[in-house]
Coordinates of C-alpha atoms and ligand atoms in Angstrom, one line a residue:
X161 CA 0.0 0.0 0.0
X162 CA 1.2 3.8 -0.9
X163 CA 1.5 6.1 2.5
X164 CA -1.5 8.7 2.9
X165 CA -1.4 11.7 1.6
X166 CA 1.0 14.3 3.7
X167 CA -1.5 16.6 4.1
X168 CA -0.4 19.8 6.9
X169 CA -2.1 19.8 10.3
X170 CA -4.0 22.9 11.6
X171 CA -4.1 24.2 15.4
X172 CA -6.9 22.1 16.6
X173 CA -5.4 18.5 15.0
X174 CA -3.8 16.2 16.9
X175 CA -0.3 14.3 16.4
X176 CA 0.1 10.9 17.9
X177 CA 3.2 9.9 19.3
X178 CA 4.6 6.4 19.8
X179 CA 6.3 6.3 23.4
X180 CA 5.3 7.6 26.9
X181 CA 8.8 9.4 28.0
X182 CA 10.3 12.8 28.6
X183 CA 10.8 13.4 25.1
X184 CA 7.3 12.6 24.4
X185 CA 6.4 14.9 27.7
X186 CA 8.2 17.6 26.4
X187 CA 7.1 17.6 22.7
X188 CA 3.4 17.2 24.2
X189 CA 4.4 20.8 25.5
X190 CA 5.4 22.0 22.6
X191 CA 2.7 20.8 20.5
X192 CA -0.1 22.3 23.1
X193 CA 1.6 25.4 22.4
X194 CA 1.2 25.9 19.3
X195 CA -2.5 25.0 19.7
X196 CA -2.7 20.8 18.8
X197 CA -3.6 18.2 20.9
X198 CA -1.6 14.9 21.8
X199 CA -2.4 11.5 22.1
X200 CA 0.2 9.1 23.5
X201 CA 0.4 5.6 22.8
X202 CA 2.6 4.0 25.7
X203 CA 1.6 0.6 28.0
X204 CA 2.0 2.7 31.0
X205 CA -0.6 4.9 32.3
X206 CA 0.4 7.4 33.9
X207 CA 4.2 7.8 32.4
X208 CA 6.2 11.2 31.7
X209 CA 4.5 11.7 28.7
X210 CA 0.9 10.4 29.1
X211 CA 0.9 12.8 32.5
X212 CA 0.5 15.7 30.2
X213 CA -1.2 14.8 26.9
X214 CA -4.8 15.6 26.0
X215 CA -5.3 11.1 25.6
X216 CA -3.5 7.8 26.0
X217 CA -4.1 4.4 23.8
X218 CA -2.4 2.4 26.3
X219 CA -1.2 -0.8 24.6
X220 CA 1.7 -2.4 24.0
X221 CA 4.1 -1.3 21.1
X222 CA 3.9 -4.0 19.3
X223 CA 0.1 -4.3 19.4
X224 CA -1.8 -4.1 16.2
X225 CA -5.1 -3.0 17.6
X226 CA -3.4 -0.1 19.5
X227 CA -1.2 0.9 16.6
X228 CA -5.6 1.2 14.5
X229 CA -7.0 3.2 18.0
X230 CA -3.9 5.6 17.5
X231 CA -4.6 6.1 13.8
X232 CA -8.1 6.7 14.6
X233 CA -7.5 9.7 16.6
X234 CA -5.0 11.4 15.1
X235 CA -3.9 13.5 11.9
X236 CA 0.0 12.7 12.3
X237 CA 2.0 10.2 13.9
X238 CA 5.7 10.4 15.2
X239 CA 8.2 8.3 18.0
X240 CA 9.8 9.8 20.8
X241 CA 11.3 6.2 21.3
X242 CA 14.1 4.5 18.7
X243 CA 12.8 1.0 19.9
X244 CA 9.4 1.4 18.8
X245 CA 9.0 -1.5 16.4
X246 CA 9.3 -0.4 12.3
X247 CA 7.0 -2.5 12.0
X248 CA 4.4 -0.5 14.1
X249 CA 5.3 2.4 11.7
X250 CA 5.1 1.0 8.5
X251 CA 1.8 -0.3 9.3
X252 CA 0.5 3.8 10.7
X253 CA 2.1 5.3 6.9
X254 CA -0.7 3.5 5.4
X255 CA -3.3 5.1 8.1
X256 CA -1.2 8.4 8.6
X257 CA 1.5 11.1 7.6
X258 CA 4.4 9.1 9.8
X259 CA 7.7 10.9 10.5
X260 CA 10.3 9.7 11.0
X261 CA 10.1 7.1 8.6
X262 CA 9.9 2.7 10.0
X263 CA 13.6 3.1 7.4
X264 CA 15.2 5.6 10.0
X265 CA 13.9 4.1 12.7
X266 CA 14.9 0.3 11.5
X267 CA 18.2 1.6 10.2
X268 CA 19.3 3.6 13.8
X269 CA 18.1 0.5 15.7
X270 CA 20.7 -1.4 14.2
X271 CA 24.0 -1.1 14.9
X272 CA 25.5 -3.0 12.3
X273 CA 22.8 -1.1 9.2
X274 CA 23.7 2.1 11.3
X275 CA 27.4 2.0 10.3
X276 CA 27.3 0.4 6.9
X277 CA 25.0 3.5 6.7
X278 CA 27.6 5.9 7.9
X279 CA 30.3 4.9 5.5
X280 CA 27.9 4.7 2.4
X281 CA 27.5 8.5 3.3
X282 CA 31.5 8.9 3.0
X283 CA 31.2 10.0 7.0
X284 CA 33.7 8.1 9.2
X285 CA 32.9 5.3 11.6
X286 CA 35.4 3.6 14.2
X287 CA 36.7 0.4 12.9
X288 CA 34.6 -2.4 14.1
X289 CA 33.6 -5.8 13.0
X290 CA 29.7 -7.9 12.8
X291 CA 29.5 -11.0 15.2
X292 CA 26.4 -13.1 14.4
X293 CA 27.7 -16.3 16.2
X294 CA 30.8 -17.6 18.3
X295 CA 32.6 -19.1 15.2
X296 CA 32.7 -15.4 13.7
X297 CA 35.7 -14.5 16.6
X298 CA 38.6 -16.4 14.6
X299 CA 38.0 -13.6 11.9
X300 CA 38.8 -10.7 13.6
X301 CA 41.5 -8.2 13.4
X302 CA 43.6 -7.5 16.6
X303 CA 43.7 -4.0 15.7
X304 CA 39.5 -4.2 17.0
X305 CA 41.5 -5.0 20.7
X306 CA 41.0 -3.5 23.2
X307 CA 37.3 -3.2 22.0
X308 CA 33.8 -2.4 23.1
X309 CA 31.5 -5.1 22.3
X310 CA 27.5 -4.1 21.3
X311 CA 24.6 -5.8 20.9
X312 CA 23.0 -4.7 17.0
X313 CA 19.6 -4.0 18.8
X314 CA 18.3 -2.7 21.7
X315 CA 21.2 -0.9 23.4
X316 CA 20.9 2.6 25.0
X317 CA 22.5 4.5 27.7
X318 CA 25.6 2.3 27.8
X319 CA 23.0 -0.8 28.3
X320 CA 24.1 -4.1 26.2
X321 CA 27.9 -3.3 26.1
X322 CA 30.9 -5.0 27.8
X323 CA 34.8 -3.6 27.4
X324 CA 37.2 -7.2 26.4
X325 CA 40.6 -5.9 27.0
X326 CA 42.1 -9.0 24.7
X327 CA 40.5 -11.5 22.0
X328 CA 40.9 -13.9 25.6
X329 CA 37.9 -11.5 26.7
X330 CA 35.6 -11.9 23.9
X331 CA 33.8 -15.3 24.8
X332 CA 32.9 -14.4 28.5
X333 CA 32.0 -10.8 27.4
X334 CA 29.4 -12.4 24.4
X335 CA 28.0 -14.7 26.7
X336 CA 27.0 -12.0 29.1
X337 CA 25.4 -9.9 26.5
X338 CA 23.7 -13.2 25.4
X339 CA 22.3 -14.1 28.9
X340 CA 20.0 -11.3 28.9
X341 CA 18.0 -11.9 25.7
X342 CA 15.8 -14.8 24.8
X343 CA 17.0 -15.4 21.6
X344 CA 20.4 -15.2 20.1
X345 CA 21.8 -11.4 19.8
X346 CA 24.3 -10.0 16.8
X347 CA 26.4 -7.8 17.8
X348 CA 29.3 -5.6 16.7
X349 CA 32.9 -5.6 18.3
X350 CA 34.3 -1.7 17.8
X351 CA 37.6 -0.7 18.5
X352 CA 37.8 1.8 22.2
X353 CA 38.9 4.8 21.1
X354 CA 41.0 7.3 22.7
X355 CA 38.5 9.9 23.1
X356 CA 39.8 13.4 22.9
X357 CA 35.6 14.5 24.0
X358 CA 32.6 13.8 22.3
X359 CA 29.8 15.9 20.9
X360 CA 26.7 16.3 18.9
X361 CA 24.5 17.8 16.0
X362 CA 21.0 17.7 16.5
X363 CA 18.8 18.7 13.0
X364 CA 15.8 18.7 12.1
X365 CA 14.6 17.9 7.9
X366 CA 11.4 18.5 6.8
X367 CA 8.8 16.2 4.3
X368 CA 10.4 18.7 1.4
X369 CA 14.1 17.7 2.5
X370 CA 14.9 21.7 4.3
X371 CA 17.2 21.1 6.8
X372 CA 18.2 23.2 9.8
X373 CA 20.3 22.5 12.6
X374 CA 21.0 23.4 16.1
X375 CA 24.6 24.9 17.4
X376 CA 27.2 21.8 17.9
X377 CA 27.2 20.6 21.5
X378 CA 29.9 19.5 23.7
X379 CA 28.9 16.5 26.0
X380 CA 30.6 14.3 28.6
X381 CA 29.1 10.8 29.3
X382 CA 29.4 8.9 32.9
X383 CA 28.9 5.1 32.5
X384 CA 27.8 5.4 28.9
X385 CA 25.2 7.8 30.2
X386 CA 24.7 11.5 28.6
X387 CA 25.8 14.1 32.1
X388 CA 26.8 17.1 30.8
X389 CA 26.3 19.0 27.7
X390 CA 28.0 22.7 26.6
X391 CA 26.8 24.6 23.7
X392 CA 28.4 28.5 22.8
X393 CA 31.3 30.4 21.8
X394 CA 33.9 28.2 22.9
X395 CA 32.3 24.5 23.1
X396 CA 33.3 23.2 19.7
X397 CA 36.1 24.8 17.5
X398 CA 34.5 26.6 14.6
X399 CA 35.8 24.4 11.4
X400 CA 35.2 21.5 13.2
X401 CA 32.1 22.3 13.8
X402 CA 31.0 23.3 10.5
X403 CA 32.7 19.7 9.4
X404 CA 30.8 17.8 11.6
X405 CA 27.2 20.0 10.6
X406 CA 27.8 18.5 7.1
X407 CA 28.5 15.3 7.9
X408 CA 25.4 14.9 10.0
X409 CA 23.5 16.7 6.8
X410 CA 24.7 14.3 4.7
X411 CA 23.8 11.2 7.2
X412 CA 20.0 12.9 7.5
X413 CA 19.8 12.9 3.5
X414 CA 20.2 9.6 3.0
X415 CA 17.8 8.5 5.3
X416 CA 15.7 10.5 3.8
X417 CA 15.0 11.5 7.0
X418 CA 11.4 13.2 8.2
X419 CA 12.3 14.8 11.3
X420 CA 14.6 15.7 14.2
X421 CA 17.6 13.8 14.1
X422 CA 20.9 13.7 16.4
X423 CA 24.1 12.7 15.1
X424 CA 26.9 12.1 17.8
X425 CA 30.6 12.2 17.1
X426 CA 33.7 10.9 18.9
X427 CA 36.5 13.9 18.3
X428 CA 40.2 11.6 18.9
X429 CA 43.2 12.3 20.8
X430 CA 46.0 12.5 18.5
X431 CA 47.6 9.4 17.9
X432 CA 47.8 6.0 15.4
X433 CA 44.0 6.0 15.7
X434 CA 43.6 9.5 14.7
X435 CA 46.3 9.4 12.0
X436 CA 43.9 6.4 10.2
X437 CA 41.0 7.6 10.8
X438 CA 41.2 11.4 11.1
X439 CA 40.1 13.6 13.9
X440 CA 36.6 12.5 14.6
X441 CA 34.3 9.8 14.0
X442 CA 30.6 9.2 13.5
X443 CA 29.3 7.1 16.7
X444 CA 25.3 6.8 16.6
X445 CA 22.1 8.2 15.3
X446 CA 19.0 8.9 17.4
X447 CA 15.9 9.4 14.8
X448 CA 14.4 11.7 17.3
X449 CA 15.0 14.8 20.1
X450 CA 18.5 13.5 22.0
X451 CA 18.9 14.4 25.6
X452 CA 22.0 16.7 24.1
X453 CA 19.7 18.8 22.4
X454 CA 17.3 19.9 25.3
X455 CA 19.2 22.9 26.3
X456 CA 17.1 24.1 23.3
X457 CA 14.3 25.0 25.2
X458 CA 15.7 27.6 27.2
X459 CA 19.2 28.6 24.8
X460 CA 17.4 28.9 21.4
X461 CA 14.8 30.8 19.9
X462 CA 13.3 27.2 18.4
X463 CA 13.8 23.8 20.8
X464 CA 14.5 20.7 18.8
X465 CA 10.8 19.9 20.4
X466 CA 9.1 22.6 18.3
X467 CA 11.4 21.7 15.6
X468 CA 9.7 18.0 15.8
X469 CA 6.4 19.0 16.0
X470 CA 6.7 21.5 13.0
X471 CA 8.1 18.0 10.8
X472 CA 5.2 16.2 12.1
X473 CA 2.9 18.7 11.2
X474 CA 4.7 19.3 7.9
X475 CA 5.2 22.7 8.6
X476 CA 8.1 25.2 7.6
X477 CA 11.4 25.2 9.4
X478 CA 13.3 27.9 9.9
X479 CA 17.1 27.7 11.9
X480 CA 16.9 28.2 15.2
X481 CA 19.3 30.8 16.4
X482 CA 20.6 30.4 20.1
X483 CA 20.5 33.7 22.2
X484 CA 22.1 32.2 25.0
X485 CA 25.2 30.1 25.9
X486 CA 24.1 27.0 28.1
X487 CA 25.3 24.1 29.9
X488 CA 22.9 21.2 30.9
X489 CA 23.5 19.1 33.4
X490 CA 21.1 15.8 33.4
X491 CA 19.2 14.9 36.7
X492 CA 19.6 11.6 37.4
X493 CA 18.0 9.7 40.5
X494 CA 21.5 9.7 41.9
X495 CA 21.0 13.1 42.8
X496 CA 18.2 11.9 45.0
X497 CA 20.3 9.9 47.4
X498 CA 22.6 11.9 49.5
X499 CA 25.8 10.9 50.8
X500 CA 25.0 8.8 53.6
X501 CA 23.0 6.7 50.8
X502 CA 19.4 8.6 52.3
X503 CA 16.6 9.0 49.5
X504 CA 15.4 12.7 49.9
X505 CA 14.4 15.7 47.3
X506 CA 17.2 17.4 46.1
X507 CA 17.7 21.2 47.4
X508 CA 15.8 22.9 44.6
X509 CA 15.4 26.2 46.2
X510 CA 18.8 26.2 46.7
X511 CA 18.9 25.8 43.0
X512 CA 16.9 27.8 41.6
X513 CA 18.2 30.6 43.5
X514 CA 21.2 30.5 40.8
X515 CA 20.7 33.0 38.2
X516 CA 19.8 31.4 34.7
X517 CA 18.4 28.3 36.0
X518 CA 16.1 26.2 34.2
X519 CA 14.6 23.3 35.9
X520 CA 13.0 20.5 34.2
X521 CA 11.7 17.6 35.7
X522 CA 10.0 14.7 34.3
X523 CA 7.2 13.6 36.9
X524 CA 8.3 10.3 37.3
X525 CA 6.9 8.9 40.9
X526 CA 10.4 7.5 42.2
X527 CA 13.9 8.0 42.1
X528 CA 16.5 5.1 40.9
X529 CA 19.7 5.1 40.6
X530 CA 20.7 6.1 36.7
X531 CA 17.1 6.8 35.8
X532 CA 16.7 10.1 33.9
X533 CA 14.6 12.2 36.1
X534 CA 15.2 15.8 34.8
X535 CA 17.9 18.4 33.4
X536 CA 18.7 21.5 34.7
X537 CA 20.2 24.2 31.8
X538 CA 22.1 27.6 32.9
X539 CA 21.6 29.8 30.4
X540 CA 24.2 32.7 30.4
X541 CA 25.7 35.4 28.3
X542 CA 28.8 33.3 28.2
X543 CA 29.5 29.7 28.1
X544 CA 31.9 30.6 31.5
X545 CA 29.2 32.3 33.0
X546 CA 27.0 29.7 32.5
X547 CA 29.8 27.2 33.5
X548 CA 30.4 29.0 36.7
X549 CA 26.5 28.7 37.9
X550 CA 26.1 25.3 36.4
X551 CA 29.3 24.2 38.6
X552 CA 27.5 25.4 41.9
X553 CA 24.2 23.5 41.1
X554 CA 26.4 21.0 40.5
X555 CA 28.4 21.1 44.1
X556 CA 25.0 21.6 45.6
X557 CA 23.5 18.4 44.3
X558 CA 26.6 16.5 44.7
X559 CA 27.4 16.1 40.5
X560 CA 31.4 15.7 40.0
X561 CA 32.7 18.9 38.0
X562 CA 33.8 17.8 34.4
Ligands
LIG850 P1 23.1 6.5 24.5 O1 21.8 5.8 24.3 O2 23.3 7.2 25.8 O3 23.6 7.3 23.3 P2 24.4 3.9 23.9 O4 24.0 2.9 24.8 O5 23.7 3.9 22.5 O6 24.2 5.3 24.6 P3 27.0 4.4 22.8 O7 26.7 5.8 22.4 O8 27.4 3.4 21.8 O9 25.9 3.8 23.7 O10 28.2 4.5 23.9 C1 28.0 5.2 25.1 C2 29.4 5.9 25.4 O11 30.4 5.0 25.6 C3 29.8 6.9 24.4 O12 29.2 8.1 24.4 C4 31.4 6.9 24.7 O13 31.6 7.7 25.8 C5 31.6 5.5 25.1 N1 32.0 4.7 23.9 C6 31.2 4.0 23.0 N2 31.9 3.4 22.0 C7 33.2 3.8 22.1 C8 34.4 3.5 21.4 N3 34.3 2.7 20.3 N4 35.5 4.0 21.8 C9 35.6 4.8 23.0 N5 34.5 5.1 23.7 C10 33.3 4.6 23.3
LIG851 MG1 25.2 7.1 22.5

């Protein structure tokens, strides 16, 4: 079957959205804004996302019947959530404009299709290697060790990844990836980089192919986790970053992507690695608004948010120009446990006393430990002024500097 027409929403239509989350929470907010409704398809009731939208088709992801109740109700449909199966979008295009596309989304949930990808785009991907099965290990190159080894599917915040130090590693480190999935996982063995820092571009393409972009952010990760983010004069040198905008252009175009779309890069200490490969490499795609990209709401004139909901609705995009340097620093249910190992709020009064913060919490009901409850963005006239406050919310709620 042909996808529906793409026909533009009005203020008063309603885009569904696949996923419950913060990301769905905070496009829900931008959508009400400029006068459309929401409707959230997520199994939970009461999530981040479904807490603030005007209706909920609670089902599972993967449930056909759900997937028809959406399409009922709304005029667009898009994912805050990369693991949403393609399947569940292919089968809304034939109901519903759908962005992004089930080929993004299938091609970022794979590891493996991700980087082949990368590299038919000319962009630059870390040397790495495709494990289907144990008899696939006598094949590799020993310049892949020491290695990171992922699973193909599934895999976010650092989740589904082991270190193996030698090629004496690999077995134990497969079998632990393996004991947490039913069936038999791929994955891909990529050589660990020496990582000078790592950043991001965050774009967003419209249904005619217009793309516009964010500023280049800075970000440090903890345990494969996102914790800080930098964007302004200062956070990315200026060639680079212009290098790295077109690279993440030319990655969007041939998805064909519909959408908002974060690219990240690894930048490399100098070095063997960087003499082969050059100064930076592509690492991952998100088809969606990336946690790097919410200081957007409060350091940009246009959030990657509005920019999502204006793709969805097939409206014009225009770039977004930031009027503020700003660091983010992600909230994460750490910051609920004090030292002694106590669960208690945080100090936010404390916090928001800083000048230029911006607090943004998620409404989930309990704290755990790595769970993404919030971000908080200092928003400044310089990326050291916004530093300098960031660094005190950050020695009030017990965050290491970076
Ligand atoms: P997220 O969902 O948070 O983006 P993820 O689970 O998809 O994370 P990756 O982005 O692959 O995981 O890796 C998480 C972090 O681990 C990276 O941001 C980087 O700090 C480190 N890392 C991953 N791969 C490599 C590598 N090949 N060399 C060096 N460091 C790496
Ligand atoms: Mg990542």
């Amino acid at each position: 079957m042909k996808p529906v027409v793409q026909a533009r929403l009005q203020p008063g239509d309603t885009i569904g959205v696949l996923g419950g989350g913060q990301l769905g929470r905070m496009m829900a907010h931008a959508a009400q804004a400029m006068g459309l409704s929401v409707v959230v398809l997520d199994p939970q009731a009461d999530g981040p996302a479904a807490q603030v939208a005007q209706g909920l088709v609670q089902t599972a992801y993967d449930d056909p019947a759900g997937w028809t109740q959406l399409a009922e109700r709304v005029q667009a449909v898009t994912t805050e959530f990369e693991n949403v199966p393609a399947q569940a979008l292919q089968a809304l295009a034939e109901l519903k404009p759908v962005s992004p596309s089930a080929h993004s989304v299938a091609i970022a949930q794979d590891r493996a299709a991700e980087k082949a990808h990368f590299q038919s785009c000319g962009v630059p991907v870390a040397p790495h290697a495709v494990l289907h099965r144990e008899a696939d290990f006598s094949q590799l190159s020993d310049a892949l060790f020491p290695g990171i080894l992922k699973t193909t599917r599934m895999g976010y915040d650092g989740k589904g990844q082991a270190r193996v130090l030698t090629r004496a590693d690999l077995p134990a480190a497969w079998q632990s990836l393996q004991a947490h999935t039913p069936t038999p996982v791929s994955c891909v063995l990529e050589a660990q980089l020496p990582l000078a820092w790592e950043c991001s571009v965050v774009l967003a393409r419209s249904r005619e192919g217009h793309s516009v972009c964010l500023p280049v952010q800075r970000n440090w990760h903890r345990h494969g986790i996102l914790a800080v983010t930098e964007v302004g004069e200062g956070a990315v040198p200026g060639d680079m970053a212009h290098a790295l905008v077109q690279a993440a252009l030319a990655v969007a175009k041939g998805l064909q992507h519909v959408g908002v779309l974060c690219v990240e890069f690894f930048v490399l200490q100098e070095g063997p690695w960087q003499r082969e490969l050059g100064t930076w490499v592509v690492n991952e795609i998100a088809p969606r608004p990336h946690n790097s990209g919410h200081h957007s709401m409060d350091s940009c004139d246009l959030s990657q948010f509005d920019l999502q909901v204006r793709c969805a609705a097939g409206w014009p995009l225009t770039p977004p120009r930031q009027h503020s340097a700003a660091v983010m620093l992600n909230l994460l249910g750490d910051v609920w446990q004090n030292a002694a190992g106590q669960w208690r709020e945080p100090d936010w009064s404390g916090i928001l006393a800083l000048p230029g913060a911006h607090l943004h919490l998620y409404g989930k009901r309990e704290a755990k430990l790595g769970r993404k409850m919030g971000h908080l963005t200092f928003t400044a006239a310089t990326l050291e002024q916004a530093r300098a406050q960031a660094l005190q919310a950050a020695a009030i709620l017990g965050i290491e500097p970076w």
